[in-house]
mmCIF file of N, CA and C in Angstrom:
data_model
loop_
_atom_site.group_PDB
_atom_site.id
_atom_site.type_symbol
_atom_site.label_atom_id
_atom_site.label_comp_id
_atom_site.label_asym_id
_atom_site.label_seq_id
_atom_site.Cartn_x
_atom_site.Cartn_y
_atom_site.Cartn_z
ATOM 1 N N UNK A 1 137.527 -8.737 51.744
ATOM 2 C CA UNK A 1 137.948 -7.767 50.756
ATOM 3 C C UNK A 1 138.797 -6.700 51.442
ATOM 4 N N UNK A 2 139.762 -6.227 50.720
ATOM 5 C CA UNK A 2 140.619 -5.191 51.280
ATOM 6 C C UNK A 2 139.927 -3.828 51.220
ATOM 7 N N UNK A 3 140.447 -2.929 51.952
ATOM 8 C CA UNK A 3 139.859 -1.583 52.022
ATOM 9 C C UNK A 3 139.948 -0.888 50.656
ATOM 10 N N UNK A 4 141.012 -1.052 49.964
ATOM 11 C CA UNK A 4 141.209 -0.435 48.652
ATOM 12 C C UNK A 4 140.195 -0.958 47.652
ATOM 13 N N UNK A 5 139.973 -2.245 47.652
ATOM 14 C CA UNK A 5 139.004 -2.826 46.711
ATOM 15 C C UNK A 5 137.585 -2.379 47.033
ATOM 16 N N UNK A 6 137.264 -2.257 48.328
ATOM 17 C CA UNK A 6 135.937 -1.752 48.717
ATOM 18 C C UNK A 6 135.745 -0.320 48.237
ATOM 19 N N UNK A 7 136.751 0.523 48.395
ATOM 20 C CA UNK A 7 136.658 1.914 47.942
ATOM 21 C C UNK A 7 136.548 1.996 46.418
ATOM 22 N N UNK A 8 137.283 1.148 45.738
ATOM 23 C CA UNK A 8 137.217 1.125 44.274
ATOM 24 C C UNK A 8 135.833 0.692 43.811
ATOM 25 N N UNK A 9 135.312 -0.365 44.416
ATOM 26 C CA UNK A 9 133.972 -0.846 44.065
ATOM 27 C C UNK A 9 132.918 0.216 44.357
ATOM 28 N N UNK A 10 133.029 0.859 45.502
ATOM 29 C CA UNK A 10 132.066 1.906 45.858
ATOM 30 C C UNK A 10 132.190 3.100 44.905
ATOM 31 N N UNK A 11 133.380 3.490 44.556
ATOM 32 C CA UNK A 11 133.586 4.611 43.639
ATOM 33 C C UNK A 11 133.032 4.343 42.257
ATOM 34 N N UNK A 12 133.324 3.148 41.721
ATOM 35 C CA UNK A 12 132.812 2.813 40.388
ATOM 36 C C UNK A 12 131.298 2.655 40.401
ATOM 37 N N UNK A 13 130.747 2.110 41.461
ATOM 38 C CA UNK A 13 129.290 1.982 41.573
ATOM 39 C C UNK A 13 128.624 3.348 41.638
ATOM 40 N N UNK A 14 129.208 4.242 42.425
ATOM 41 C CA UNK A 14 128.671 5.598 42.530
ATOM 42 C C UNK A 14 128.756 6.325 41.193
ATOM 43 N N UNK A 15 129.890 6.154 40.508
ATOM 44 C CA UNK A 15 130.052 6.774 39.188
ATOM 45 C C UNK A 15 129.019 6.237 38.203
ATOM 46 N N UNK A 16 128.799 4.928 38.174
ATOM 47 C CA UNK A 16 127.824 4.315 37.265
ATOM 48 C C UNK A 16 126.408 4.793 37.592
ATOM 49 N N UNK A 17 126.077 4.818 38.874
ATOM 50 C CA UNK A 17 124.743 5.258 39.291
ATOM 51 C C UNK A 17 124.513 6.733 38.922
ATOM 52 N N UNK A 18 125.509 7.579 39.190
ATOM 53 C CA UNK A 18 125.347 9.011 38.876
ATOM 54 C C UNK A 18 125.253 9.223 37.368
ATOM 55 N N UNK A 19 125.992 8.428 36.589
ATOM 56 C CA UNK A 19 125.893 8.525 35.123
ATOM 57 C C UNK A 19 124.491 8.163 34.660
ATOM 58 N N UNK A 20 123.919 7.131 35.198
ATOM 59 C CA UNK A 20 122.561 6.706 34.830
ATOM 60 C C UNK A 20 121.551 7.785 35.194
ATOM 61 N N UNK A 21 121.686 8.362 36.377
ATOM 62 C CA UNK A 21 120.753 9.408 36.811
ATOM 63 C C UNK A 21 120.869 10.640 35.903
ATOM 64 N N UNK A 22 122.096 11.051 35.594
ATOM 65 C CA UNK A 22 122.297 12.231 34.741
ATOM 66 C C UNK A 22 121.710 12.002 33.351
ATOM 67 N N UNK A 23 121.956 10.826 32.775
ATOM 68 C CA UNK A 23 121.419 10.511 31.449
ATOM 69 C C UNK A 23 119.891 10.503 31.481
ATOM 70 N N UNK A 24 119.323 9.971 32.540
ATOM 71 C CA UNK A 24 117.865 9.932 32.679
ATOM 72 C C UNK A 24 117.288 11.350 32.673
ATOM 73 N N UNK A 25 117.883 12.252 33.454
ATOM 74 C CA UNK A 25 117.371 13.626 33.505
ATOM 75 C C UNK A 25 117.600 14.374 32.191
ATOM 76 N N UNK A 26 118.703 14.078 31.512
ATOM 77 C CA UNK A 26 118.932 14.692 30.206
ATOM 78 C C UNK A 26 117.882 14.241 29.199
ATOM 79 N N UNK A 27 117.538 12.976 29.225
ATOM 80 C CA UNK A 27 116.514 12.472 28.316
ATOM 81 C C UNK A 27 115.162 13.116 28.600
ATOM 82 N N UNK A 28 114.839 13.284 29.888
ATOM 83 C CA UNK A 28 113.583 13.955 30.234
ATOM 84 C C UNK A 28 113.573 15.394 29.735
ATOM 85 N N UNK A 29 114.696 16.090 29.896
ATOM 86 C CA UNK A 29 114.784 17.479 29.455
ATOM 87 C C UNK A 29 114.665 17.581 27.929
ATOM 88 N N UNK A 30 115.313 16.682 27.209
ATOM 89 C CA UNK A 30 115.217 16.671 25.750
ATOM 90 C C UNK A 30 113.795 16.372 25.288
ATOM 91 N N UNK A 31 113.148 15.442 25.958
ATOM 92 C CA UNK A 31 111.770 15.098 25.592
ATOM 93 C C UNK A 31 110.847 16.297 25.822
ATOM 94 N N UNK A 32 111.045 17.007 26.938
ATOM 95 C CA UNK A 32 110.229 18.191 27.216
ATOM 96 C C UNK A 32 110.493 19.288 26.188
ATOM 97 N N UNK A 33 111.762 19.461 25.798
ATOM 98 C CA UNK A 33 112.101 20.475 24.795
ATOM 99 C C UNK A 33 111.477 20.126 23.447
ATOM 100 N N UNK A 34 111.508 18.859 23.086
ATOM 101 C CA UNK A 34 110.896 18.431 21.821
ATOM 102 C C UNK A 34 109.385 18.637 21.861
ATOM 103 N N UNK A 35 108.785 18.370 22.998
ATOM 104 C CA UNK A 35 107.340 18.568 23.134
ATOM 105 C C UNK A 35 106.990 20.050 23.004
ATOM 106 N N UNK A 36 107.810 20.918 23.593
ATOM 107 C CA UNK A 36 107.575 22.362 23.461
ATOM 108 C C UNK A 36 107.692 22.789 22.000
ATOM 109 N N UNK A 37 108.599 22.159 21.250
ATOM 110 C CA UNK A 37 108.721 22.452 19.822
ATOM 111 C C UNK A 37 107.460 22.079 19.066
ATOM 112 N N UNK A 38 106.872 20.951 19.427
ATOM 113 C CA UNK A 38 105.625 20.516 18.782
ATOM 114 C C UNK A 38 104.502 21.500 19.110
ATOM 115 N N UNK A 39 104.428 21.909 20.361
ATOM 116 C CA UNK A 39 103.393 22.873 20.759
ATOM 117 C C UNK A 39 103.584 24.186 20.016
ATOM 118 N N UNK A 40 104.835 24.647 19.911
ATOM 119 C CA UNK A 40 105.122 25.902 19.210
ATOM 120 C C UNK A 40 104.737 25.783 17.731
ATOM 121 N N UNK A 41 105.040 24.646 17.112
ATOM 122 C CA UNK A 41 104.683 24.436 15.709
ATOM 123 C C UNK A 41 103.171 24.447 15.516
ATOM 124 N N UNK A 42 102.455 23.807 16.440
ATOM 125 C CA UNK A 42 100.990 23.798 16.337
ATOM 126 C C UNK A 42 100.431 25.211 16.469
ATOM 127 N N UNK A 43 100.997 26.010 17.364
ATOM 128 C CA UNK A 43 100.546 27.391 17.553
ATOM 129 C C UNK A 43 100.835 28.223 16.302
ATOM 130 N N UNK A 44 102.005 28.037 15.712
ATOM 131 C CA UNK A 44 102.340 28.772 14.494
ATOM 132 C C UNK A 44 101.418 28.363 13.348
ATOM 133 N N UNK A 45 101.090 27.085 13.270
ATOM 134 C CA UNK A 45 100.180 26.611 12.227
ATOM 135 C C UNK A 45 98.784 27.205 12.427
ATOM 136 N N UNK A 46 98.345 27.305 13.696
ATOM 137 C CA UNK A 46 97.037 27.893 13.985
ATOM 138 C C UNK A 46 97.020 29.373 13.606
ATOM 139 N N UNK A 47 98.078 30.099 13.933
ATOM 140 C CA UNK A 47 98.156 31.523 13.594
ATOM 141 C C UNK A 47 98.168 31.708 12.086
ATOM 142 N N UNK A 48 98.930 30.866 11.388
ATOM 143 C CA UNK A 48 98.986 30.953 9.927
ATOM 144 C C UNK A 48 97.610 30.699 9.315
ATOM 145 N N UNK A 49 96.898 29.734 9.858
ATOM 146 C CA UNK A 49 95.566 29.424 9.340
ATOM 147 C C UNK A 49 94.613 30.585 9.588
ATOM 148 N N UNK A 50 94.697 31.216 10.763
ATOM 149 C CA UNK A 50 93.851 32.373 11.056
ATOM 150 C C UNK A 50 94.151 33.512 10.102
ATOM 151 N N UNK A 51 95.426 33.754 9.864
ATOM 152 C CA UNK A 51 95.799 34.832 8.936
ATOM 153 C C UNK A 51 95.312 34.548 7.534
ATOM 154 N N UNK A 52 95.392 33.282 7.119
ATOM 155 C CA UNK A 52 94.913 32.923 5.786
ATOM 156 C C UNK A 52 93.399 33.122 5.695
ATOM 157 N N UNK A 53 92.676 32.763 6.746
ATOM 158 C CA UNK A 53 91.228 32.967 6.744
ATOM 159 C C UNK A 53 90.894 34.464 6.684
ATOM 160 N N UNK A 54 91.646 35.278 7.442
ATOM 161 C CA UNK A 54 91.435 36.726 7.388
ATOM 162 C C UNK A 54 91.725 37.263 5.992
ATOM 163 N N UNK A 55 92.804 36.782 5.385
ATOM 164 C CA UNK A 55 93.158 37.221 4.048
ATOM 165 C C UNK A 55 92.075 36.840 3.050
ATOM 166 N N UNK A 56 91.577 35.607 3.136
ATOM 167 C CA UNK A 56 90.514 35.164 2.231
ATOM 168 C C UNK A 56 89.248 35.999 2.423
ATOM 169 N N UNK A 57 88.920 36.305 3.683
ATOM 170 C CA UNK A 57 87.743 37.120 3.953
ATOM 171 C C UNK A 57 87.920 38.521 3.365
ATOM 172 N N UNK A 58 89.119 39.101 3.518
ATOM 173 C CA UNK A 58 89.372 40.423 2.955
ATOM 174 C C UNK A 58 89.292 40.396 1.429
ATOM 175 N N UNK A 59 89.783 39.327 0.839
ATOM 176 C CA UNK A 59 89.709 39.210 -0.623
ATOM 177 C C UNK A 59 88.250 39.120 -1.086
ATOM 178 N N UNK A 60 87.436 38.352 -0.359
ATOM 179 C CA UNK A 60 86.018 38.256 -0.708
ATOM 180 C C UNK A 60 85.326 39.605 -0.571
ATOM 181 N N UNK A 61 85.641 40.321 0.509
ATOM 182 C CA UNK A 61 85.056 41.650 0.685
ATOM 183 C C UNK A 61 85.491 42.592 -0.424
ATOM 184 N N UNK A 62 86.747 42.518 -0.815
ATOM 185 C CA UNK A 62 87.243 43.372 -1.893
ATOM 186 C C UNK A 62 86.496 43.082 -3.193
ATOM 187 N N UNK A 63 86.313 41.807 -3.492
ATOM 188 C CA UNK A 63 85.583 41.438 -4.705
ATOM 189 C C UNK A 63 84.138 41.931 -4.639
ATOM 190 N N UNK A 64 83.525 41.796 -3.463
ATOM 191 C CA UNK A 64 82.148 42.261 -3.303
ATOM 192 C C UNK A 64 82.063 43.780 -3.485
ATOM 193 N N UNK A 65 82.997 44.500 -2.894
ATOM 194 C CA UNK A 65 82.997 45.961 -3.028
ATOM 195 C C UNK A 65 83.280 46.392 -4.460
ATOM 196 N N UNK A 66 84.117 45.662 -5.162
ATOM 197 C CA UNK A 66 84.399 45.995 -6.558
ATOM 198 C C UNK A 66 83.166 45.797 -7.428
ATOM 199 N N UNK A 67 82.321 44.849 -7.057
ATOM 200 C CA UNK A 67 81.085 44.637 -7.813
ATOM 201 C C UNK A 67 80.127 45.796 -7.599
ATOM 202 N N UNK A 68 80.098 46.316 -6.360
ATOM 203 C CA UNK A 68 79.145 47.358 -6.001
ATOM 204 C C UNK A 68 79.657 48.745 -6.378
ATOM 205 N N UNK A 69 80.937 48.991 -6.185
ATOM 206 C CA UNK A 69 81.504 50.317 -6.392
ATOM 207 C C UNK A 69 82.363 50.343 -7.643
ATOM 208 N N UNK A 70 82.497 51.543 -8.202
ATOM 209 C CA UNK A 70 83.430 51.699 -9.302
ATOM 210 C C UNK A 70 84.777 52.080 -8.708
ATOM 211 N N UNK A 71 85.784 51.408 -9.149
ATOM 212 C CA UNK A 71 87.114 51.640 -8.617
ATOM 213 C C UNK A 71 87.993 52.107 -9.764
ATOM 214 N N UNK A 72 88.711 53.211 -9.522
ATOM 215 C CA UNK A 72 89.632 53.682 -10.551
ATOM 216 C C UNK A 72 90.990 53.897 -9.897
ATOM 217 N N UNK A 73 91.993 53.871 -10.705
ATOM 218 C CA UNK A 73 93.352 53.998 -10.208
ATOM 219 C C UNK A 73 93.664 55.481 -10.021
ATOM 220 N N UNK A 74 93.836 55.907 -8.791
ATOM 221 C CA UNK A 74 94.054 57.322 -8.500
ATOM 222 C C UNK A 74 95.458 57.764 -8.919
ATOM 223 N N UNK A 75 96.386 56.859 -9.049
ATOM 224 C CA UNK A 75 97.734 57.266 -9.452
ATOM 225 C C UNK A 75 97.763 57.703 -10.899
ATOM 226 N N UNK A 76 96.972 57.060 -11.765
ATOM 227 C CA UNK A 76 96.942 57.506 -13.158
ATOM 228 C C UNK A 76 96.204 58.823 -13.268
ATOM 229 N N UNK A 77 95.216 59.059 -12.401
ATOM 230 C CA UNK A 77 94.506 60.344 -12.405
ATOM 231 C C UNK A 77 95.457 61.471 -12.025
ATOM 232 N N UNK A 78 96.335 61.224 -11.073
ATOM 233 C CA UNK A 78 97.286 62.245 -10.647
ATOM 234 C C UNK A 78 98.303 62.510 -11.749
ATOM 235 N N UNK A 79 98.717 61.468 -12.454
ATOM 236 C CA UNK A 79 99.666 61.641 -13.552
ATOM 237 C C UNK A 79 99.026 62.458 -14.671
ATOM 238 N N UNK A 80 97.755 62.192 -14.969
ATOM 239 C CA UNK A 80 97.052 62.945 -16.012
ATOM 240 C C UNK A 80 96.914 64.409 -15.623
ATOM 241 N N UNK A 81 96.603 64.675 -14.369
ATOM 242 C CA UNK A 81 96.446 66.054 -13.909
ATOM 243 C C UNK A 81 97.784 66.772 -13.946
ATOM 244 N N UNK A 82 98.872 66.097 -13.595
ATOM 245 C CA UNK A 82 100.200 66.698 -13.631
ATOM 246 C C UNK A 82 100.622 67.012 -15.050
ATOM 247 N N UNK A 83 100.272 66.180 -16.010
ATOM 248 C CA UNK A 83 100.627 66.413 -17.405
ATOM 249 C C UNK A 83 99.843 67.601 -17.951
ATOM 250 N N UNK A 84 98.623 67.796 -17.479
ATOM 251 C CA UNK A 84 97.805 68.915 -17.951
ATOM 252 C C UNK A 84 98.370 70.242 -17.451
ATOM 253 N N UNK A 85 99.064 70.234 -16.299
ATOM 254 C CA UNK A 85 99.631 71.465 -15.756
ATOM 255 C C UNK A 85 100.997 71.777 -16.329
ATOM 256 N N UNK A 86 101.527 70.911 -17.105
ATOM 257 C CA UNK A 86 102.816 71.225 -17.698
ATOM 258 C C UNK A 86 103.908 70.270 -17.281
ATOM 259 N N UNK A 87 103.579 69.110 -16.912
ATOM 260 C CA UNK A 87 104.606 68.121 -16.608
ATOM 261 C C UNK A 87 104.695 67.815 -15.137
ATOM 262 N N UNK A 88 105.476 66.825 -14.846
ATOM 263 C CA UNK A 88 105.602 66.358 -13.483
ATOM 264 C C UNK A 88 106.450 67.313 -12.658
ATOM 265 N N UNK A 89 107.417 67.993 -13.275
ATOM 266 C CA UNK A 89 108.334 68.857 -12.554
ATOM 267 C C UNK A 89 107.676 70.082 -11.958
ATOM 268 N N UNK A 90 106.470 70.360 -12.285
ATOM 269 C CA UNK A 90 105.749 71.479 -11.688
ATOM 270 C C UNK A 90 105.821 72.733 -12.563
ATOM 271 N N UNK A 91 106.680 72.783 -13.528
ATOM 272 C CA UNK A 91 106.711 73.945 -14.439
ATOM 273 C C UNK A 91 107.262 75.153 -13.741
ATOM 274 N N UNK A 92 106.470 75.894 -13.055
ATOM 275 C CA UNK A 92 106.876 77.065 -12.289
ATOM 276 C C UNK A 92 107.569 78.107 -13.144
ATOM 277 N N UNK A 93 107.663 79.303 -12.644
ATOM 278 C CA UNK A 93 108.346 80.362 -13.375
ATOM 279 C C UNK A 93 109.709 80.595 -12.751
ATOM 280 N N UNK A 94 110.508 81.332 -13.385
ATOM 281 C CA UNK A 94 111.841 81.591 -12.871
ATOM 282 C C UNK A 94 112.858 80.913 -13.762
ATOM 283 N N UNK A 95 114.046 81.407 -13.711
ATOM 284 C CA UNK A 95 115.101 80.917 -14.589
ATOM 285 C C UNK A 95 115.465 79.477 -14.307
ATOM 286 N N UNK A 96 116.568 79.107 -14.864
ATOM 287 C CA UNK A 96 117.030 77.734 -14.694
ATOM 288 C C UNK A 96 117.779 77.617 -13.383
ATOM 289 N N UNK A 97 118.617 76.657 -13.325
ATOM 290 C CA UNK A 97 119.439 76.488 -12.129
ATOM 291 C C UNK A 97 118.649 75.899 -10.991
ATOM 292 N N UNK A 98 118.416 76.678 -9.999
ATOM 293 C CA UNK A 98 117.650 76.206 -8.854
ATOM 294 C C UNK A 98 118.510 75.480 -7.841
ATOM 295 N N UNK A 99 119.825 75.722 -7.898
ATOM 296 C CA UNK A 99 120.715 75.063 -6.955
ATOM 297 C C UNK A 99 120.688 75.757 -5.599
ATOM 298 N N UNK A 100 121.289 75.157 -4.615
ATOM 299 C CA UNK A 100 121.352 75.725 -3.277
ATOM 300 C C UNK A 100 122.524 76.680 -3.207
ATOM 301 N N UNK A 101 122.306 77.874 -2.632
ATOM 302 C CA UNK A 101 123.385 78.873 -2.531
ATOM 303 C C UNK A 101 123.833 79.015 -1.135
#
Protein backbone atom coordinates (compact mmCIF):
# COMPACT_ATOMS: atom_id res chain seq x y z
CA UNK A 1 0.00 0.00 0.00
CA UNK A 2 1.18 3.48 -0.71
CA UNK A 3 1.82 6.02 1.99
CA UNK A 4 -1.12 8.17 0.90
CA UNK A 5 -3.57 5.29 1.07
CA UNK A 6 -2.29 4.31 4.54
CA UNK A 7 -2.79 7.88 5.78
CA UNK A 8 -6.26 8.03 4.24
CA UNK A 9 -7.25 4.71 5.81
CA UNK A 10 -5.87 5.78 9.18
CA UNK A 11 -7.62 9.17 8.99
CA UNK A 12 -11.00 7.72 8.08
CA UNK A 13 -10.67 5.01 10.74
CA UNK A 14 -9.79 7.60 13.37
CA UNK A 15 -12.70 9.78 12.27
CA UNK A 16 -15.14 6.83 12.43
CA UNK A 17 -13.85 5.73 15.83
CA UNK A 18 -14.03 9.26 17.29
CA UNK A 19 -17.57 9.68 15.90
CA UNK A 20 -18.66 6.45 17.61
CA UNK A 21 -17.08 7.50 20.91
CA UNK A 22 -18.67 10.98 20.79
CA UNK A 23 -22.12 9.54 20.00
CA UNK A 24 -21.74 7.03 22.83
CA UNK A 25 -20.96 9.76 25.38
CA UNK A 26 -23.79 11.94 24.08
CA UNK A 27 -26.24 9.09 24.53
CA UNK A 28 -25.00 8.53 28.08
CA UNK A 29 -25.40 12.24 28.86
CA UNK A 30 -28.93 12.31 27.40
CA UNK A 31 -29.91 9.22 29.36
CA UNK A 32 -28.60 10.78 32.59
CA UNK A 33 -30.47 14.03 31.85
CA UNK A 34 -33.69 12.11 31.20
CA UNK A 35 -33.22 10.18 34.43
CA UNK A 36 -32.76 13.45 36.35
CA UNK A 37 -36.04 14.65 34.80
CA UNK A 38 -37.80 11.55 36.12
CA UNK A 39 -36.33 12.09 39.58
CA UNK A 40 -37.37 15.76 39.51
CA UNK A 41 -40.91 14.80 38.46
CA UNK A 42 -41.16 12.25 41.26
CA UNK A 43 -39.99 14.87 43.78
CA UNK A 44 -42.52 17.41 42.50
CA UNK A 45 -45.28 14.79 42.71
CA UNK A 46 -44.25 13.98 46.30
CA UNK A 47 -44.29 17.67 47.27
CA UNK A 48 -47.68 18.15 45.62
CA UNK A 49 -49.07 15.17 47.50
CA UNK A 50 -47.72 16.51 50.81
CA UNK A 51 -49.28 19.90 50.16
CA UNK A 52 -52.59 18.28 49.29
CA UNK A 53 -52.50 16.26 52.52
CA UNK A 54 -51.73 19.44 54.49
CA UNK A 55 -54.58 21.23 52.74
CA UNK A 56 -57.00 18.39 53.48
CA UNK A 57 -55.91 18.34 57.13
CA UNK A 58 -56.43 22.11 57.39
CA UNK A 59 -59.86 21.78 55.82
CA UNK A 60 -60.81 19.07 58.32
CA UNK A 61 -59.59 21.22 61.19
CA UNK A 62 -61.56 24.18 59.86
CA UNK A 63 -64.72 22.09 59.68
CA UNK A 64 -64.12 20.79 63.20
CA UNK A 65 -63.57 24.31 64.55
CA UNK A 66 -66.69 25.58 62.78
CA UNK A 67 -68.70 22.89 64.55
CA UNK A 68 -67.31 23.91 67.94
CA UNK A 69 -67.08 27.68 67.52
CA UNK A 70 -69.44 30.27 66.16
CA UNK A 71 -67.93 32.04 63.23
CA UNK A 72 -69.19 35.34 61.91
CA UNK A 73 -68.00 37.50 59.08
CA UNK A 74 -66.09 40.42 60.60
CA UNK A 75 -66.18 42.42 57.38
CA UNK A 76 -69.96 42.74 57.49
CA UNK A 77 -69.71 43.75 61.16
CA UNK A 78 -67.32 46.55 60.22
CA UNK A 79 -69.62 47.70 57.41
CA UNK A 80 -72.58 47.79 59.83
CA UNK A 81 -70.59 49.79 62.38
CA UNK A 82 -69.45 52.24 59.69
CA UNK A 83 -73.03 52.77 58.51
CA UNK A 84 -74.15 53.48 62.08
CA UNK A 85 -71.53 56.26 62.35
CA UNK A 86 -72.70 58.00 59.25
CA UNK A 87 -71.31 56.16 56.30
CA UNK A 88 -68.08 54.75 55.09
CA UNK A 89 -66.49 58.14 54.36
CA UNK A 90 -66.17 58.88 58.05
CA UNK A 91 -68.57 61.85 58.10
CA UNK A 92 -66.36 64.25 60.03
CA UNK A 93 -67.00 67.95 60.41
CA UNK A 94 -65.68 70.73 58.29
CA UNK A 95 -66.63 72.11 54.94
CA UNK A 96 -66.37 70.45 51.61
CA UNK A 97 -63.35 70.29 49.42
CA UNK A 98 -60.58 68.65 51.32
CA UNK A 99 -58.06 69.01 48.53
CA UNK A 100 -54.32 69.37 49.02
CA UNK A 101 -53.05 72.97 49.18
